[in-house]
mmCIF file of C-alpha atoms and ligand atoms in Angstrom:
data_model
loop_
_atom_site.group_PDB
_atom_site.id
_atom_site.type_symbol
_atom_site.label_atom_id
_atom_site.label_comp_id
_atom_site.label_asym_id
_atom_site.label_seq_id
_atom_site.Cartn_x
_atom_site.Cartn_y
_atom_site.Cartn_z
ATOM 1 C CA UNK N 4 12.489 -17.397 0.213
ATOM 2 C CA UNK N 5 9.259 -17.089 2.277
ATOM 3 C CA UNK N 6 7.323 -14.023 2.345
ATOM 4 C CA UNK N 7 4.242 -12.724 4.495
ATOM 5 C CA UNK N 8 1.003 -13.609 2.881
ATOM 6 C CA UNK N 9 0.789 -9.778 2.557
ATOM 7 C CA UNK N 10 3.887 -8.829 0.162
ATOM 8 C CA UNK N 11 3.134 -12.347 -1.682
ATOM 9 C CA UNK N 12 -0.151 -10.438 -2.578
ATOM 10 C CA UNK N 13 1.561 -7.041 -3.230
ATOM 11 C CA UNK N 14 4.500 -8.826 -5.709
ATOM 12 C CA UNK N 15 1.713 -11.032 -7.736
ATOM 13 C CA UNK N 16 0.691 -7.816 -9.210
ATOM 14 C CA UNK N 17 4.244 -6.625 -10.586
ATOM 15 C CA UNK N 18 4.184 -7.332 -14.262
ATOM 16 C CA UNK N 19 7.364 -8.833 -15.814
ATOM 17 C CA UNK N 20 9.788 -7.057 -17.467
ATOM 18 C CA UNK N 21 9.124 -4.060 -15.353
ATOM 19 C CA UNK N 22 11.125 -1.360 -13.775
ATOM 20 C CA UNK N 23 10.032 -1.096 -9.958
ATOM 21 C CA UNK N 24 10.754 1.755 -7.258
ATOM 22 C CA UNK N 25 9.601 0.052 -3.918
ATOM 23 C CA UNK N 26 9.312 3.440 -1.637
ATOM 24 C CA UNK N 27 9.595 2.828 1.909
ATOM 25 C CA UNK N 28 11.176 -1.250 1.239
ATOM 26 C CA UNK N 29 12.424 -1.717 4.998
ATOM 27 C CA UNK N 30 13.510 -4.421 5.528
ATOM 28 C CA UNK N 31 13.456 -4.965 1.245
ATOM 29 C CA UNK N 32 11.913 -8.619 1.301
ATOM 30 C CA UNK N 33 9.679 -7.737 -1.128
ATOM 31 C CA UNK N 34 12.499 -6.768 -3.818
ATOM 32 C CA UNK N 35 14.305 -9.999 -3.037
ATOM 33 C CA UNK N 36 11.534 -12.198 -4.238
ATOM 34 C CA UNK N 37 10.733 -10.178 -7.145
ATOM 35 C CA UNK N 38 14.102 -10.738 -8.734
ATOM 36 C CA UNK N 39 14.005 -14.117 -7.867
ATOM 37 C CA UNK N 40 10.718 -14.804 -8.532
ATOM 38 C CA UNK N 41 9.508 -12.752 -11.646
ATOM 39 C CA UNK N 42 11.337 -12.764 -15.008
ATOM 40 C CA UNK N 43 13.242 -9.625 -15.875
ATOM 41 C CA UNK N 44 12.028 -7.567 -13.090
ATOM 42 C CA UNK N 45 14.326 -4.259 -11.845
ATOM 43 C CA UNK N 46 14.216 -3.074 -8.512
ATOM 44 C CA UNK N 47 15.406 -0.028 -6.855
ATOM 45 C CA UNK N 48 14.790 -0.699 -3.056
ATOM 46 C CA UNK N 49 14.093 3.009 -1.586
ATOM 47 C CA UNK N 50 13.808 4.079 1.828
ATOM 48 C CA UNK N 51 13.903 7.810 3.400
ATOM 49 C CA UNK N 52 16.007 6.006 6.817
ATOM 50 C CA UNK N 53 19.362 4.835 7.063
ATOM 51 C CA UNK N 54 18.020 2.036 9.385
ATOM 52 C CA UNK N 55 16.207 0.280 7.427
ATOM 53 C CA UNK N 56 18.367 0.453 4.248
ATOM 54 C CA UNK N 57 21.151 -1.011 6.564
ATOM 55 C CA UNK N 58 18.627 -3.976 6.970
ATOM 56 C CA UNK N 59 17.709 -4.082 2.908
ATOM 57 C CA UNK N 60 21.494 -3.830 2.604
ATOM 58 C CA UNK N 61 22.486 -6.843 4.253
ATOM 59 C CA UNK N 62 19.348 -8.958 3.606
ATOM 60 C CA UNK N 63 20.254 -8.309 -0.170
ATOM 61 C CA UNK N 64 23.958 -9.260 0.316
ATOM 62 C CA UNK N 65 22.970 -11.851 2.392
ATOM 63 C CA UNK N 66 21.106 -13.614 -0.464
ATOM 64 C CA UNK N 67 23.652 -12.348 -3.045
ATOM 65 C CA UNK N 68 21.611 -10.193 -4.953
ATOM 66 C CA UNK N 69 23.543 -6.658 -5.445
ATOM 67 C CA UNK N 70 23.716 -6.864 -8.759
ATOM 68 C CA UNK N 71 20.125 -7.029 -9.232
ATOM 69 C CA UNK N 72 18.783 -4.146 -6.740
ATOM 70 C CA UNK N 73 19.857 -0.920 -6.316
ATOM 71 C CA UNK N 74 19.463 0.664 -2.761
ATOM 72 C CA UNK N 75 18.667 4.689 -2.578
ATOM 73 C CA UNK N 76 18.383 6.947 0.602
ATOM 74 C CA UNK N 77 15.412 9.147 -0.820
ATOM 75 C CA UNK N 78 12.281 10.887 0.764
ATOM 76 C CA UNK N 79 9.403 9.309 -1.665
ATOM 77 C CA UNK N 80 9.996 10.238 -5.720
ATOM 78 C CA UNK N 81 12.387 12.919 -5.021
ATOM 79 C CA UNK N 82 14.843 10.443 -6.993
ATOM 80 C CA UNK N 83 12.778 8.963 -9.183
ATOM 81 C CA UNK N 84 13.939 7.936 -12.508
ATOM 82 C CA UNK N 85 12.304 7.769 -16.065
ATOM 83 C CA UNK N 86 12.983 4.661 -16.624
ATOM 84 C CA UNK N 87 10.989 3.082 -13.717
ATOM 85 C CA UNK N 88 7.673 1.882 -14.946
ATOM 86 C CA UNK N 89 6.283 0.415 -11.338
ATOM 87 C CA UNK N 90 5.711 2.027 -8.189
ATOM 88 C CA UNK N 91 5.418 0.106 -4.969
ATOM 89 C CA UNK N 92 3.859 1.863 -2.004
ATOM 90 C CA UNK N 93 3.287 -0.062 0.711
ATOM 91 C CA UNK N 94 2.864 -0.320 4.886
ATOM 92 C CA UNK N 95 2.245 3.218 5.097
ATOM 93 C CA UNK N 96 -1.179 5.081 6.066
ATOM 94 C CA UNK N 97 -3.027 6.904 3.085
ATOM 95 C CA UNK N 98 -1.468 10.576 4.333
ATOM 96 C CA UNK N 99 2.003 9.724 4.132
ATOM 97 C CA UNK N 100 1.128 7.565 0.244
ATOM 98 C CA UNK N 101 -1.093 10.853 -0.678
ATOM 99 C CA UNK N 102 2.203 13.199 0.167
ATOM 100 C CA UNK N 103 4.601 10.747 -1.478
ATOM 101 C CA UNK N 104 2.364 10.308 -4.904
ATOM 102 C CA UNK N 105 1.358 14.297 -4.572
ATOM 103 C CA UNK N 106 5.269 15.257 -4.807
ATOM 104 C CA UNK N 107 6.319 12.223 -7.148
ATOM 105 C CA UNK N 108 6.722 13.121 -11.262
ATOM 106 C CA UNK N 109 4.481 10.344 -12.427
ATOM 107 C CA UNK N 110 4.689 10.946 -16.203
ATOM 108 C CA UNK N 111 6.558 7.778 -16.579
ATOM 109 C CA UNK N 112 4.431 5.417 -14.426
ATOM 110 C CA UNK N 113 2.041 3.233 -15.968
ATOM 111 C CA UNK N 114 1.307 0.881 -13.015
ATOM 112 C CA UNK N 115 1.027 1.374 -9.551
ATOM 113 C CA UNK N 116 0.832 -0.911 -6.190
ATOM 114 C CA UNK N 117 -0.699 0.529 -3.288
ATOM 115 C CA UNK N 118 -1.216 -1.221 0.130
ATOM 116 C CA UNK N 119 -2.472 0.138 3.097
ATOM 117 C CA UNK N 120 -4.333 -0.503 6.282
ATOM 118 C CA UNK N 121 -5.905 2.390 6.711
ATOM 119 C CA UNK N 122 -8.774 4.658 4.787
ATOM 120 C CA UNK N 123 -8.947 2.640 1.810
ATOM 121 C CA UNK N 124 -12.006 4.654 0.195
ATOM 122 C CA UNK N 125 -9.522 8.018 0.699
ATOM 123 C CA UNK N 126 -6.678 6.282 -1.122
ATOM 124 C CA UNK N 127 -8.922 4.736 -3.898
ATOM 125 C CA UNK N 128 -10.344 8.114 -4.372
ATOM 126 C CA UNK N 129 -6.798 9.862 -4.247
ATOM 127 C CA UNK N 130 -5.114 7.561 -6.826
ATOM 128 C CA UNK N 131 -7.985 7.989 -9.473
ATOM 129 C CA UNK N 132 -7.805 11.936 -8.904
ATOM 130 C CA UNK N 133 -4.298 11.772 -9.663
ATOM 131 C CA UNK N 134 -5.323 9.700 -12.893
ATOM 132 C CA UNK N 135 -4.766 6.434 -12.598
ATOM 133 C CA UNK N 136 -7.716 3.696 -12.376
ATOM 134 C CA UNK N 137 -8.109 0.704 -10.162
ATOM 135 C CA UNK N 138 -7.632 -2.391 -12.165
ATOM 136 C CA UNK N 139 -7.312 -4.925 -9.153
ATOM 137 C CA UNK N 140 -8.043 -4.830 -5.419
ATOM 138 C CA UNK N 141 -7.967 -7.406 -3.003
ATOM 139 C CA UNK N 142 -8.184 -7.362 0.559
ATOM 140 C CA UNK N 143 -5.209 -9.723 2.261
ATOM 141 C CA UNK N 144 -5.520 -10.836 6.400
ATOM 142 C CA UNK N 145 -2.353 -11.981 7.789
ATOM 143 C CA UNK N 146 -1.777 -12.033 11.064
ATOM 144 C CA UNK N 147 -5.010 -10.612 12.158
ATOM 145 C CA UNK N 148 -4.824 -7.669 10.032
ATOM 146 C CA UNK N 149 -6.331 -6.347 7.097
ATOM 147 C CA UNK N 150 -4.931 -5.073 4.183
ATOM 148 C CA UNK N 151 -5.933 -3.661 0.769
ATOM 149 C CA UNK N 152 -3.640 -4.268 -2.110
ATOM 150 C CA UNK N 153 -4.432 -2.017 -4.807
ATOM 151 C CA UNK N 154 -3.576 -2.344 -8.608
ATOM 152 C CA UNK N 155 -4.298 1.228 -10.407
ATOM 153 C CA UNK N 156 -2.415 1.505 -13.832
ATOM 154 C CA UNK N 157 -2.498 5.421 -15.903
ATOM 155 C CA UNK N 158 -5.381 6.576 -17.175
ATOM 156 C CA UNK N 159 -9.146 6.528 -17.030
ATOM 157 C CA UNK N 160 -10.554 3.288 -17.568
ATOM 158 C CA UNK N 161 -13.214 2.298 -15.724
ATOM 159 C CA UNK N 162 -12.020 1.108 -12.239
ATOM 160 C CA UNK N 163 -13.386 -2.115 -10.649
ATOM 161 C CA UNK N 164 -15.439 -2.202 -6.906
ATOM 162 C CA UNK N 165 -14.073 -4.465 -4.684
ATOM 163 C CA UNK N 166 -17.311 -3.816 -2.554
ATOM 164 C CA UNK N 167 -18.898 -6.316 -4.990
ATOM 165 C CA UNK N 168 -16.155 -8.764 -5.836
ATOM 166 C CA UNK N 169 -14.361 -9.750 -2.613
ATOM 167 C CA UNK N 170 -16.064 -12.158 0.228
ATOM 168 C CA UNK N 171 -13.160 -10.375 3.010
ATOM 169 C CA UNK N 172 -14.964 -7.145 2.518
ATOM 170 C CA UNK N 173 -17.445 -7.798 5.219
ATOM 171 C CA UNK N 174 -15.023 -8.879 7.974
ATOM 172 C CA UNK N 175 -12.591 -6.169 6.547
ATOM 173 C CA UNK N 176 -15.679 -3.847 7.539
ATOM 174 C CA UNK N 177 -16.268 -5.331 10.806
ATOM 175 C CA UNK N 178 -12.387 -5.178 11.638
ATOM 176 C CA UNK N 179 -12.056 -1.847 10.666
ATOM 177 C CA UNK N 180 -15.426 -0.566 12.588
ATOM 178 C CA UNK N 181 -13.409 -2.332 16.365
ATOM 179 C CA UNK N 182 -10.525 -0.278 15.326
ATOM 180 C CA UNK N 183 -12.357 2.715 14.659
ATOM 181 C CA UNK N 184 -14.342 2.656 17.674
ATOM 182 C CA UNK N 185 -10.888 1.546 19.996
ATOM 183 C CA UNK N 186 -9.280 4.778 18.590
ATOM 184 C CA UNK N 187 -12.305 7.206 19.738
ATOM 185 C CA UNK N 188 -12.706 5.424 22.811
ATOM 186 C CA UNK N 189 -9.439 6.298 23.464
ATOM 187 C CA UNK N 190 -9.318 9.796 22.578
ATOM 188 C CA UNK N 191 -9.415 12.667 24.406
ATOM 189 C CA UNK N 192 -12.896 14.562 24.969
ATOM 190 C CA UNK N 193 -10.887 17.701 23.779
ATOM 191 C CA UNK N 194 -9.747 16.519 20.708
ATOM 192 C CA UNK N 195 -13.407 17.538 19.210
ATOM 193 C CA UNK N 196 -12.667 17.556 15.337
ATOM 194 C CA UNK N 197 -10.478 14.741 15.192
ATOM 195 C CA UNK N 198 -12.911 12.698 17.426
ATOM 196 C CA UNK N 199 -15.540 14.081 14.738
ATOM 197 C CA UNK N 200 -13.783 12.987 12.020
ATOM 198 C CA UNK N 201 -13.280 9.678 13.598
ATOM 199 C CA UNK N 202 -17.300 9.117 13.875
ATOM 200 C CA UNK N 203 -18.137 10.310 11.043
ATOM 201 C CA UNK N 204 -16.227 7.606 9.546
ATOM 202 C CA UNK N 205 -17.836 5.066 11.962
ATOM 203 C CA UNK N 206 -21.023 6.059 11.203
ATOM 204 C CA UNK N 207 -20.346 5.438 7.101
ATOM 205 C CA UNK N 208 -18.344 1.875 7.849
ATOM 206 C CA UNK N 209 -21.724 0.745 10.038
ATOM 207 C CA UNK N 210 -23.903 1.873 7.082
ATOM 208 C CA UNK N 211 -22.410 0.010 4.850
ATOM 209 C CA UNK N 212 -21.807 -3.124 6.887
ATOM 210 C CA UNK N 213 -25.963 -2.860 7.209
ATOM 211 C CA UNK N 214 -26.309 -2.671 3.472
ATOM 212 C CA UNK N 215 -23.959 -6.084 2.458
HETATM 213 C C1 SAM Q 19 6.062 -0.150 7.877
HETATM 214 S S1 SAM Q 19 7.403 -0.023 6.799
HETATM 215 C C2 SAM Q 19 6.812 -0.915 5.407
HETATM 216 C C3 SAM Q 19 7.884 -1.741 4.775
HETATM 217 C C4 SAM Q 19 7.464 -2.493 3.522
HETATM 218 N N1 SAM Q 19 7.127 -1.575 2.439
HETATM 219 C C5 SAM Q 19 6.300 -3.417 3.794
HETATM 220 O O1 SAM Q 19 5.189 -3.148 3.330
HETATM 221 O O2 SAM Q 19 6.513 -4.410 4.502
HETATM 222 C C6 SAM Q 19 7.346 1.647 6.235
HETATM 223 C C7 SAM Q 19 8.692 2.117 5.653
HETATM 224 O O3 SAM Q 19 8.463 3.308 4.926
HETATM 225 C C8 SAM Q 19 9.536 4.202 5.153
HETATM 226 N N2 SAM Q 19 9.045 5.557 4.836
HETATM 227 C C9 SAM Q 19 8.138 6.302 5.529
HETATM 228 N N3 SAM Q 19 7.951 7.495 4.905
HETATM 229 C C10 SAM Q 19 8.738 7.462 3.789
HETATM 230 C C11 SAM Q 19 9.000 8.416 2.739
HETATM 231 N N4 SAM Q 19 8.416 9.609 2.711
HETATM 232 N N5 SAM Q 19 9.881 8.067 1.767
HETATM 233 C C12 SAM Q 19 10.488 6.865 1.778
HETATM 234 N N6 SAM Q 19 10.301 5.946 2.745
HETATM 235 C C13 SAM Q 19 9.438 6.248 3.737
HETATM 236 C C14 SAM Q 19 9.894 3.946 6.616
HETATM 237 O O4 SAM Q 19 11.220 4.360 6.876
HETATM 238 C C15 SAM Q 19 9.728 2.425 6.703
HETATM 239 O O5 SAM Q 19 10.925 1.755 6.443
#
């Protein structure tokens, strides 16, 4: 089975022998290659839409694996169980994975994926707050996008800096400064605090693009 570039990232840092909740699987690719393709691996394949469960549904029937994910309607960790290990959070902006981890019982989770497009020094910050510390990062183009996959397993070890480690930081940087400045050109004058917000933001990204 063939994966994006993105999720192939995302599934090389589930451990074996774990017990995974992917929140927000879609169309639940992911899930399918990490039964087939890592030993001893559980999945539940979650989703807070009937839409795109329907689609996990019949992609996992599709390649005959129902006896090796489970499929939940839930909104985040409302569900959760204590025997999942592994959370997988991923193709969501870092407000909806700070509500979804803020709400979650995470006494039972020792590792954590996190992928997003979007405010990666927020969610780095957010998922050490809540305890956890960044083992692995890596930032992952596919199709003309960035993405950072994050690895943050419980407690508080001392997390790496991708800043220092990864050559895609710099174009990550420049990518993410066009977007920025797209998004405030095309915001309304009256939207003062969000367009605020927005430069402030800009201004930090171009700072540290200088710096590299
Ligand atoms: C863009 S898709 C990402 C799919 C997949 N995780 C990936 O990375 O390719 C986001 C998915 O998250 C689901 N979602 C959004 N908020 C959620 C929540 N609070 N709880 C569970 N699923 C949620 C959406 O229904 C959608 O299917």
């Amino acid at each position: 089975m063939k994966i994006s570039k993105r999720l192939q990232a995302i599934a090389s840092y589930v451990e074996e022998n774990s017990k995974v909740i992917d929140v927000g699987c879609d169309h639940a690719l992911l899930d399918l290659y990490l039964v087939e393709n890592k030993k001893n691996v559980k999945v539940i394949a979650s989703d807070n839409k009937e839409g795109p469960l329907q689609k996990a549904k019949e992609n996992i029937k599709k390649y005959n694996l129902e006896d090796k994910i489970e499929v939940m309607l839930a909104d985040g960790l409302e569900k959760l169980d204590t025997k999942t290990d592994t959370i997988v959070i991923a193709g969501m902006g870092y407000l909806t994975i700070k509500e979804i981890l803020t709400k979650g019982d995470l006494s039972h989770i020792t590792n954590m994926i996190v992928s997003t497009n979007d405010d990666f020094d927020d969610t780095k910050a957010f998922i050490e707050k809540i305890g956890f510390s960044i083992q692995k990062e890596e930032i992952v183009e596919d199709h003309n996008k960035f993405y950072i996959i994050i690895k943050a397993t419980k407690g508080r070890k001392k997390s790496i800096d991708i800043k220092k480690r990864n050559k895609d930081y710099q174009k990550y940087l420049e990518y993410t400064i066009i977007k920025k400045r797209e998004i405030l050109s095309k915001l309304p004058r009256s939207k003062i605090k969000t367009r605020f917000q927005i430069y402030k933001q800009l201004k930090k990204l171009e700072k540290e693009l200088k710096s590299l």
